[in-house]
Amino acid sequence: GIADGMLYVALVLLGMMARNRKLIIIAAIVSSLLNLLGYFFSPPGGELVNVIANRILAFITIWMTAILCLLKNKADETLQAARNFLETSVEDRTAKLQEVNQRLNSEADSSKLVKAIAIASNEARAVNDTLYFCIERVCKFAGWPLGHLYLAAEKPASGLIPTEIWHVGDPGKFDVFQKITGDSPMQAGIGLPGRVLASGKPEWIIDVTKDLNFPRARLAENIGVRAGFAFPILIGREVVGVMEFFSTKAAEPDKEMLAIMAQVGTLLGRVLERKRALDQSEISQEQLRNL
């Protein structure tokens, strides 16, 4: 009954099970009050000294239990905090390792791309074959489905002329855009290829459908492409061509990719430089034969 103060420890233990510091203290106070009231209201029994001793023992048991519960809860909180810290540290470490692995894989893929194009550029294959090969490899590297080549017009300051050199990852899907591009020569500063022609550097458009300087987007209701980047093919500082690539989704600029594309453009410049020298040699030989 109420005289048995030892039962009040259960209230304190309930507070511990709830993992609530305030509840443990409140339970200890309530148990102490009930223990004290039990002294005054319980039926008399036993010697007074024993009754008082039992009540004191009950008080001590209640508060020792409360203190132990508080210490256990504190230890549990510290342990949980340590676990949370360890889990967070492991997650952060794992994320960093994944980031490093992705960077290493990306660098390895970049090296393979540049090496493959360098080899192709030095092989004695047809120029168009090399350009097709390059566009296909860049599309695969970027994970973008569409690539196209513009070449500089023969007359100075005449801009860029679209070619028939394409890589299309999904045949038929981009027919509208391909048709528009085939009818769209570009002047310096106009559109994505024109920007590259003007700057001599790689350029990126997050979403061509929202870009005011992408005239091809205004020539059809749906051109089927969103993000685009392009890079120059250089002979020295002269832009002799521009390769452009497109995704079906908007995408933020990738500076590392653009840096790699600048290297690719330089390698392809050697291909077109050799072609230019060969064409000039053939013209010279023809002129000599006509003398």
Short mmCIF file of C-alpha atoms in Angstrom, two decimals:
data_model
loop_
_atom_site.label_atom_id
_atom_site.label_comp_id
_atom_site.label_asym_id
_atom_site.label_seq_id
_atom_site.Cartn_x
_atom_site.Cartn_y
_atom_site.Cartn_z
CA GLY A 1 0.00 0.00 0.00
CA ILE A 2 0.95 3.63 0.44
CA ALA A 3 3.13 2.69 3.35
CA ASP A 4 5.43 0.64 1.15
CA GLY A 5 7.73 3.42 -0.16
CA MET A 6 9.83 0.96 -2.11
CA LEU A 7 7.10 0.71 -4.76
CA TYR A 8 7.51 4.41 -5.63
CA VAL A 9 10.82 3.62 -7.29
CA ALA A 10 8.73 2.35 -10.21
CA LEU A 11 7.68 5.95 -10.96
CA VAL A 12 11.31 6.98 -11.27
CA LEU A 13 12.04 4.00 -13.53
CA LEU A 14 9.14 5.01 -15.78
CA GLY A 15 10.79 8.42 -16.14
CA MET A 16 14.02 6.74 -17.13
CA MET A 17 12.23 4.62 -19.73
CA ALA A 18 10.79 7.81 -21.18
CA ARG A 19 14.38 9.19 -21.43
CA ASN A 20 13.16 12.46 -19.92
CA ARG A 21 15.27 14.21 -17.29
CA LYS A 22 12.43 16.38 -16.02
CA LEU A 23 10.09 13.39 -15.75
CA ILE A 24 12.64 11.49 -13.65
CA ILE A 25 12.98 14.40 -11.21
CA ILE A 26 9.21 14.94 -11.03
CA ALA A 27 8.70 11.19 -10.42
CA ALA A 28 11.28 11.26 -7.62
CA ILE A 29 9.58 14.26 -5.97
CA VAL A 30 6.09 12.69 -6.26
CA SER A 31 7.41 9.38 -4.89
CA SER A 32 9.01 11.22 -1.98
CA LEU A 33 5.76 13.06 -1.19
CA LEU A 34 3.74 9.83 -1.34
CA ASN A 35 6.29 8.18 0.91
CA LEU A 36 5.99 11.04 3.39
CA LEU A 37 2.18 11.04 3.27
CA GLY A 38 2.25 7.32 3.88
CA TYR A 39 3.92 7.95 7.21
CA PHE A 40 0.99 10.11 8.39
CA PHE A 41 -1.96 8.32 6.82
CA SER A 42 -1.04 4.65 6.83
CA PRO A 43 -2.48 2.46 9.63
CA PRO A 44 -0.10 2.25 12.57
CA GLY A 45 2.02 -0.85 12.70
CA GLY A 46 5.46 -1.78 13.93
CA GLU A 47 7.80 0.16 16.15
CA LEU A 48 8.20 3.90 15.43
CA VAL A 49 11.96 3.61 14.96
CA ASN A 50 11.54 0.86 12.35
CA VAL A 51 8.79 2.80 10.55
CA ILE A 52 10.95 5.94 10.37
CA ALA A 53 13.97 3.89 9.28
CA ASN A 54 11.93 2.29 6.50
CA ARG A 55 10.70 5.69 5.32
CA ILE A 56 14.27 7.07 5.30
CA LEU A 57 15.45 3.99 3.44
CA ALA A 58 12.64 4.53 0.91
CA PHE A 59 13.71 8.19 0.46
CA ILE A 60 17.31 7.12 -0.08
CA THR A 61 16.28 4.38 -2.53
CA ILE A 62 14.04 6.77 -4.49
CA TRP A 63 16.72 9.45 -4.89
CA MET A 64 19.58 7.03 -5.47
CA THR A 65 17.47 5.46 -8.22
CA ALA A 66 16.70 8.91 -9.62
CA ILE A 67 20.38 9.87 -9.61
CA LEU A 68 21.37 6.60 -11.29
CA CYS A 69 18.63 7.10 -13.89
CA LEU A 70 19.84 10.65 -14.56
CA LEU A 71 23.42 9.43 -14.90
CA LYS A 72 22.33 6.63 -17.23
CA ASN A 73 20.33 9.05 -19.38
CA LYS A 74 23.33 11.37 -19.50
CA ALA A 75 25.57 8.48 -20.51
CA ASP A 76 23.02 7.41 -23.16
CA GLU A 77 22.89 10.95 -24.53
CA THR A 78 26.68 11.13 -24.68
CA LEU A 79 26.85 7.74 -26.35
CA GLN A 80 24.16 8.71 -28.86
CA ALA A 81 25.96 11.98 -29.60
CA ALA A 82 29.16 10.01 -30.19
CA ARG A 83 27.31 7.61 -32.47
CA ASN A 84 25.75 10.50 -34.40
CA PHE A 85 29.16 12.16 -34.73
CA LEU A 86 30.71 8.90 -35.90
CA GLU A 87 27.90 8.30 -38.42
CA THR A 88 28.21 11.87 -39.72
CA SER A 89 31.99 11.50 -39.97
CA VAL A 90 31.64 8.22 -41.84
CA GLU A 91 29.06 9.72 -44.20
CA ASP A 92 31.26 12.76 -44.83
CA ARG A 93 34.28 10.55 -45.36
CA THR A 94 32.34 8.30 -47.72
CA ALA A 95 31.05 11.31 -49.66
CA LYS A 96 34.58 12.69 -49.96
CA LEU A 97 35.92 9.33 -51.13
CA GLN A 98 33.15 9.07 -53.70
CA GLU A 99 33.92 12.60 -54.87
CA VAL A 100 37.61 11.77 -55.18
CA ASN A 101 36.81 8.55 -57.06
CA GLN A 102 34.48 10.41 -59.41
CA ARG A 103 37.14 13.05 -60.02
CA LEU A 104 39.77 10.37 -60.70
CA ASN A 105 37.40 8.53 -63.04
CA SER A 106 36.57 11.80 -64.78
CA GLU A 107 40.25 12.64 -65.17
CA ALA A 108 40.93 9.17 -66.51
CA ASP A 109 38.06 9.50 -69.00
CA SER A 110 39.33 12.94 -70.00
CA SER A 111 42.82 11.59 -70.60
CA LYS A 112 41.41 8.74 -72.70
CA LEU A 113 39.36 11.19 -74.77
CA VAL A 114 42.26 13.53 -75.45
CA LYS A 115 44.58 10.61 -76.21
CA ALA A 116 42.09 9.00 -78.61
CA ILE A 117 41.57 12.26 -80.49
CA ALA A 118 45.30 12.96 -80.56
CA ILE A 119 45.91 9.54 -82.12
CA ALA A 120 43.09 10.04 -84.61
CA SER A 121 44.42 13.48 -85.50
CA ASN A 122 47.82 12.04 -86.35
CA GLU A 123 46.54 9.12 -88.40
CA ALA A 124 46.48 9.28 -92.17
CA ARG A 125 42.72 9.02 -92.42
CA ALA A 126 40.27 11.26 -94.27
CA VAL A 127 39.65 14.58 -92.54
CA ASN A 128 35.90 14.02 -92.37
CA ASP A 129 36.42 10.62 -90.79
CA THR A 130 38.51 12.23 -88.06
CA LEU A 131 35.88 14.92 -87.48
CA TYR A 132 33.07 12.35 -87.30
CA PHE A 133 35.15 10.29 -84.88
CA CYS A 134 35.80 13.33 -82.68
CA ILE A 135 32.14 14.37 -82.52
CA GLU A 136 31.08 10.84 -81.62
CA ARG A 137 33.69 10.55 -78.85
CA VAL A 138 32.84 13.94 -77.34
CA CYS A 139 29.12 13.07 -77.31
CA LYS A 140 29.93 9.79 -75.55
CA PHE A 141 32.23 11.54 -73.07
CA ALA A 142 29.69 14.25 -72.22
CA GLY A 143 26.70 11.91 -72.32
CA TRP A 144 24.95 14.28 -74.74
CA PRO A 145 23.09 12.96 -77.78
CA LEU A 146 23.75 15.59 -80.44
CA GLY A 147 26.90 17.05 -81.98
CA HIS A 148 27.51 19.16 -85.08
CA LEU A 149 30.33 20.90 -86.93
CA TYR A 150 30.43 24.42 -88.35
CA LEU A 151 33.36 25.38 -90.58
CA ALA A 152 34.65 28.85 -91.28
CA ALA A 153 33.64 30.27 -94.65
CA GLU A 154 36.39 30.57 -97.25
CA LYS A 155 35.97 34.33 -97.54
CA PRO A 156 37.26 36.31 -94.55
CA ALA A 157 34.60 37.76 -92.23
CA SER A 158 31.91 35.56 -93.82
CA GLY A 159 31.16 33.69 -90.61
CA LEU A 160 30.50 29.99 -90.21
CA ILE A 161 28.86 27.52 -92.59
CA PRO A 162 26.92 24.47 -91.29
CA THR A 163 28.21 21.10 -92.47
CA GLU A 164 26.66 17.66 -92.84
CA ILE A 165 28.92 16.31 -90.11
CA TRP A 166 26.67 15.26 -87.22
CA HIS A 167 26.51 12.74 -84.44
CA VAL A 168 22.92 11.88 -83.54
CA GLY A 169 22.39 9.54 -80.61
CA ASP A 170 18.66 9.20 -81.27
CA PRO A 171 18.01 9.23 -85.05
CA GLY A 172 14.87 11.09 -86.03
CA LYS A 173 14.43 12.86 -82.71
CA PHE A 174 16.29 16.01 -83.77
CA ASP A 175 15.20 16.26 -87.39
CA VAL A 176 13.63 19.70 -86.91
CA PHE A 177 16.73 21.13 -85.26
CA GLN A 178 19.03 19.56 -87.85
CA LYS A 179 16.98 21.07 -90.67
CA ILE A 180 17.03 24.52 -89.03
CA THR A 181 20.78 24.28 -88.42
CA GLY A 182 21.45 23.26 -92.01
CA ASP A 183 19.80 26.49 -93.13
CA SER A 184 21.56 28.67 -90.52
CA PRO A 185 25.01 30.06 -91.30
CA MET A 186 26.33 32.07 -88.36
CA GLN A 187 28.06 35.42 -88.15
CA ALA A 188 30.51 36.29 -85.38
CA GLY A 189 28.69 36.93 -82.11
CA ILE A 190 25.39 35.42 -83.28
CA GLY A 191 24.14 32.22 -81.68
CA LEU A 192 26.28 29.67 -79.88
CA PRO A 193 28.75 29.05 -82.76
CA GLY A 194 28.96 32.79 -83.44
CA ARG A 195 29.92 33.48 -79.83
CA VAL A 196 32.75 30.97 -80.10
CA LEU A 197 33.86 32.49 -83.40
CA ALA A 198 33.96 35.93 -81.78
CA SER A 199 35.67 34.91 -78.52
CA GLY A 200 37.93 32.11 -79.74
CA LYS A 201 37.01 30.23 -76.55
CA PRO A 202 34.56 27.49 -75.52
CA GLU A 203 31.07 28.73 -74.66
CA TRP A 204 28.15 27.22 -72.72
CA ILE A 205 24.41 27.96 -72.75
CA ILE A 206 22.37 26.60 -69.83
CA ASP A 207 19.10 26.56 -71.78
CA VAL A 208 19.02 27.61 -75.43
CA THR A 209 15.22 27.99 -75.36
CA LYS A 210 15.60 30.82 -72.84
CA ASP A 211 18.71 32.42 -74.32
CA LEU A 212 18.07 35.63 -76.26
CA ASN A 213 21.11 35.03 -78.46
CA PHE A 214 20.15 31.64 -79.88
CA PRO A 215 18.14 32.44 -83.01
CA ARG A 216 17.51 28.80 -83.97
CA ALA A 217 15.25 28.40 -80.91
CA ARG A 218 12.82 30.92 -82.38
CA LEU A 219 12.43 29.08 -85.70
CA ALA A 220 10.33 26.20 -84.33
CA GLU A 221 7.94 25.61 -81.46
CA ASN A 222 10.08 22.79 -80.10
CA ILE A 223 13.64 22.32 -81.33
CA GLY A 224 14.23 19.34 -79.03
CA VAL A 225 17.40 20.61 -77.33
CA ARG A 226 18.10 22.61 -74.17
CA ALA A 227 21.68 22.92 -72.90
CA GLY A 228 24.50 23.49 -75.38
CA PHE A 229 28.24 24.01 -75.43
CA ALA A 230 30.67 24.65 -78.26
CA PHE A 231 34.41 25.00 -78.72
CA PRO A 232 36.64 26.45 -81.44
CA ILE A 233 38.91 24.51 -83.75
CA LEU A 234 42.01 26.66 -83.91
CA ILE A 235 44.95 27.09 -86.22
CA GLY A 236 47.07 29.39 -84.14
CA ARG A 237 44.56 32.04 -83.07
CA GLU A 238 42.37 31.64 -86.14
CA VAL A 239 39.00 29.93 -85.62
CA VAL A 240 38.61 27.57 -88.57
CA GLY A 241 35.66 25.64 -87.20
CA VAL A 242 33.29 25.26 -84.27
CA MET A 243 31.95 22.03 -82.82
CA GLU A 244 28.66 22.33 -80.93
CA PHE A 245 26.92 19.79 -78.70
CA PHE A 246 23.44 19.67 -77.22
CA SER A 247 21.51 17.95 -74.43
CA THR A 248 17.78 17.45 -74.06
CA LYS A 249 17.95 18.93 -70.54
CA ALA A 250 19.14 22.26 -69.17
CA ALA A 251 22.56 22.01 -67.51
CA GLU A 252 24.88 24.28 -65.54
CA PRO A 253 28.30 25.08 -67.07
CA ASP A 254 31.05 22.53 -66.52
CA LYS A 255 34.35 24.42 -66.48
CA GLU A 256 36.46 21.27 -66.47
CA MET A 257 34.67 19.97 -69.54
CA LEU A 258 35.18 23.26 -71.38
CA ALA A 259 38.89 23.17 -70.53
CA ILE A 260 39.15 19.67 -72.01
CA MET A 261 37.25 20.77 -75.11
CA ALA A 262 39.75 23.60 -75.61
CA GLN A 263 42.48 20.93 -75.85
CA VAL A 264 40.40 18.93 -78.31
CA GLY A 265 39.92 22.02 -80.46
CA THR A 266 43.66 22.56 -80.64
CA LEU A 267 44.23 18.93 -81.69
CA LEU A 268 41.61 19.16 -84.42
CA GLY A 269 43.18 22.40 -85.59
CA ARG A 270 46.21 20.38 -86.65
CA VAL A 271 43.97 18.16 -88.78
CA LEU A 272 42.46 21.11 -90.61
CA GLU A 273 45.86 22.77 -90.87
CA ARG A 274 47.23 19.70 -92.67
CA LYS A 275 44.19 19.69 -94.93
CA ARG A 276 44.69 23.37 -95.68
CA ALA A 277 48.38 22.74 -96.51
CA LEU A 278 47.45 19.78 -98.72
CA ASP A 279 44.80 21.82 -100.55
CA GLN A 280 47.28 24.64 -101.06
CA SER A 281 49.86 22.17 -102.36
CA GLU A 282 47.37 20.77 -104.86
CA ILE A 283 46.47 24.28 -106.03
CA SER A 284 50.14 25.13 -106.48
CA GLN A 285 50.78 21.95 -108.43
CA GLU A 286 47.79 22.67 -110.65
CA GLN A 287 49.07 26.16 -111.31
CA LEU A 288 52.50 24.76 -112.23
CA ARG A 289 50.93 22.31 -114.65
CA ASN A 290 49.04 25.16 -116.32
CA LEU A 291 52.20 27.17 -116.95
#
